[in-house]
Amino acid sequence: TILLGQRHGRHEGHLGLAGGAQKASFVRSQGADEVIDYQVEPVIDRVKEITGGVGVNASLNSVSGETLTRDLELLAPFGRLVLFGMAMGPPPADFMMKFLSRFGDSVSFHTFSFGTVAMHRPYEVARLLGNLMTMLSEGTIPPPICAAYDLQDVAQGHELLESPKVMGKVILKVQG
């Protein structure tokens, strides 16, 4: 989860959540201003401490499951919770009731699927991918490479992707 936060009511930067010291260090190296190791720190208490009790402006959640309810609790008034993946399964059955309990705070919940954008706005995908390729080729945004595999070792790469060990990109090397 990436949290776009506040510190004592003013915009302050990016908070990242990571599981373990090594991942926390990686998240910090990728530009997070604050990192919370959810394996050893109480996330809600730490976010309240960092934000002076206000909460975060946005939570970008790629895993769903029970983490969605937690992230809902982290939002400041007018905060936005964006779900863009479900690696831990769908939201819990009581999520909508918990979301509605925040009605008075004017929080919002959004879902995002790149597939939907590709299907309904292909011109945007083409433009964004063009910009991305330019930035990659110029080195403006160097992607962190976690591991590289030859094409014949694709199964190993896929196994790594399915593990919680990935920090960065897993790439396949294609000859010719």
Coordinates of C-alpha atoms in Angstrom, one line a residue:
T1 CA 0.0 0.0 0.0
I2 CA 1.1 3.5 -0.8
L3 CA -0.3 6.3 1.4
L4 CA -0.3 9.9 0.3
G5 CA -0.1 11.6 3.6
Q6 CA -0.2 14.7 5.6
R7 CA 1.8 15.7 8.6
H8 CA -0.2 17.7 11.1
G9 CA -2.7 18.8 8.5
R10 CA -0.4 19.9 5.7
H11 CA 0.7 17.8 2.7
E12 CA 4.0 16.1 3.6
G13 CA 4.7 13.3 1.1
H14 CA 4.5 9.6 0.7
L15 CA 4.1 7.0 3.3
G16 CA 4.8 3.4 2.3
L17 CA 3.9 0.1 4.0
A18 CA 6.3 -2.8 3.8
G19 CA 6.6 -6.2 5.4
G20 CA 10.1 -6.5 7.0
A21 CA 13.2 -4.4 7.4
Q22 CA 14.6 -5.2 3.9
K23 CA 11.4 -4.3 2.1
A24 CA 11.1 -1.1 4.2
S25 CA 14.6 -0.1 3.2
F26 CA 13.7 -0.8 -0.5
V27 CA 10.5 1.3 -0.2
R28 CA 12.5 4.2 1.3
S29 CA 15.0 3.9 -1.6
Q30 CA 12.1 4.3 -4.0
G31 CA 11.2 7.7 -2.6
A32 CA 8.9 7.2 0.4
D33 CA 9.3 9.9 3.0
E34 CA 8.1 7.6 5.8
V35 CA 7.9 3.8 5.8
I36 CA 5.9 1.7 8.3
D37 CA 6.9 -1.9 8.7
Y38 CA 3.5 -3.5 9.2
Q39 CA 5.2 -6.7 10.6
V40 CA 6.4 -4.9 13.7
E41 CA 4.6 -1.5 13.9
P42 CA 0.9 -0.9 14.5
V43 CA -0.1 0.8 11.2
I44 CA -3.1 2.7 12.3
D45 CA -1.3 4.1 15.4
R46 CA 1.8 5.1 13.3
V47 CA -0.2 6.8 10.6
K48 CA -2.1 8.8 13.3
E49 CA 1.3 9.7 14.9
I50 CA 2.8 10.8 11.6
T51 CA -0.2 12.8 10.5
G52 CA -1.0 14.3 13.8
G53 CA -4.2 12.3 14.0
V54 CA -5.5 13.7 10.6
G55 CA -5.0 10.6 8.4
V56 CA -3.9 10.3 4.8
N57 CA -5.2 12.0 1.7
A58 CA -5.2 8.8 -0.3
S59 CA -4.4 5.1 -0.1
L60 CA -3.4 3.1 -3.2
N61 CA -4.1 -0.5 -2.4
S62 CA -3.0 -3.4 -4.6
V63 CA -3.9 -6.3 -2.4
S64 CA -7.4 -5.8 -1.0
G65 CA -8.6 -8.4 1.5
E66 CA -8.6 -7.2 5.1
T67 CA -6.1 -4.5 4.3
L68 CA -8.9 -2.5 2.6
T69 CA -10.7 -2.1 5.9
R70 CA -7.5 -1.0 7.6
D71 CA -6.8 1.5 4.8
L72 CA -10.3 3.0 5.1
E73 CA -9.5 3.8 8.8
L74 CA -6.3 5.6 7.7
L75 CA -8.1 8.2 5.5
A76 CA -8.4 11.8 6.5
P77 CA -11.7 13.6 5.7
F78 CA -12.1 13.8 1.9
G79 CA -9.6 11.0 1.6
R80 CA -9.6 8.6 -1.3
L81 CA -9.1 4.8 -1.2
V82 CA -8.1 3.4 -4.6
L83 CA -8.1 -0.4 -5.1
F84 CA -6.1 -1.6 -8.1
G85 CA -5.5 -5.3 -7.4
M86 CA -6.8 -8.1 -5.3
A87 CA -3.7 -10.3 -4.5
M88 CA -5.3 -11.1 -1.0
G89 CA -8.7 -11.7 -2.3
P90 CA -11.9 -9.6 -2.3
P91 CA -12.8 -7.1 0.4
P92 CA -14.3 -8.6 3.5
A93 CA -18.1 -9.0 3.5
D94 CA -18.6 -6.1 6.0
F95 CA -16.5 -3.6 4.0
M96 CA -19.4 -1.7 2.5
M97 CA -20.9 -1.1 6.0
K98 CA -17.6 0.1 7.3
F99 CA -17.2 2.4 4.2
L100 CA -20.7 3.8 4.8
S101 CA -19.8 4.5 8.5
R102 CA -17.3 7.1 7.0
F103 CA -20.0 8.9 5.1
G104 CA -19.8 11.9 7.3
D105 CA -16.1 12.3 6.4
S106 CA -16.8 12.5 2.7
V107 CA -14.3 9.7 1.9
S108 CA -14.4 8.0 -1.5
F109 CA -13.7 4.6 -2.8
H110 CA -12.4 4.0 -6.3
T111 CA -11.4 0.9 -8.3
F112 CA -8.9 1.0 -11.1
S113 CA -8.2 -1.6 -13.8
F114 CA -5.6 -1.0 -16.5
G115 CA -7.6 -3.4 -18.7
T116 CA -10.6 -1.1 -18.5
V117 CA -8.5 1.8 -19.5
A118 CA -7.0 -0.2 -22.4
M119 CA -10.4 -1.3 -23.6
H120 CA -12.2 2.1 -23.4
R121 CA -9.4 4.6 -23.8
P122 CA -6.8 3.0 -25.9
Y123 CA -5.5 6.4 -27.0
E124 CA -4.6 7.2 -23.4
V125 CA -2.7 3.9 -23.1
A126 CA -0.8 4.6 -26.2
R127 CA 0.1 8.1 -25.0
L128 CA 1.0 7.0 -21.5
L129 CA 3.1 4.0 -22.7
G130 CA 4.9 6.2 -25.2
N131 CA 5.8 8.6 -22.3
L132 CA 6.8 5.7 -20.1
M133 CA 9.1 4.2 -22.8
T134 CA 10.7 7.6 -23.4
M135 CA 11.4 8.0 -19.6
L136 CA 12.8 4.5 -19.4
S137 CA 15.0 4.9 -22.4
E138 CA 16.3 8.3 -21.1
G139 CA 16.9 6.8 -17.7
T140 CA 14.5 9.3 -16.0
I141 CA 12.8 6.5 -14.1
P142 CA 15.2 3.6 -13.9
P143 CA 13.2 0.5 -12.9
P144 CA 14.6 -1.5 -10.0
I145 CA 15.4 -5.0 -11.2
C146 CA 14.9 -7.7 -8.7
A147 CA 15.9 -10.6 -10.9
A148 CA 16.5 -11.5 -14.6
Y149 CA 15.8 -15.0 -16.1
D150 CA 16.5 -16.5 -19.4
L151 CA 13.3 -17.4 -21.3
Q152 CA 13.7 -21.1 -20.7
D153 CA 13.7 -20.3 -16.9
V154 CA 10.3 -18.5 -17.0
A155 CA 8.9 -20.9 -14.4
Q156 CA 11.5 -19.8 -11.8
G157 CA 10.6 -16.2 -12.6
H158 CA 6.9 -16.8 -12.2
E159 CA 7.6 -18.6 -8.9
L160 CA 9.5 -15.6 -7.6
L161 CA 6.6 -13.3 -8.7
E162 CA 4.2 -15.3 -6.7
S163 CA 6.3 -15.1 -3.6
P164 CA 6.5 -12.2 -1.2
K165 CA 10.2 -11.8 -2.0
V166 CA 9.9 -9.5 -5.0
M167 CA 11.3 -6.0 -4.7
G168 CA 11.3 -4.4 -8.1
K169 CA 10.8 -6.0 -11.5
V170 CA 11.3 -9.6 -12.6
I171 CA 12.4 -9.6 -16.2
L172 CA 12.9 -12.3 -18.9
K173 CA 15.9 -12.1 -21.2
V174 CA 15.0 -13.0 -24.8
Q175 CA 17.9 -13.9 -27.2
G176 CA 17.8 -12.7 -30.8

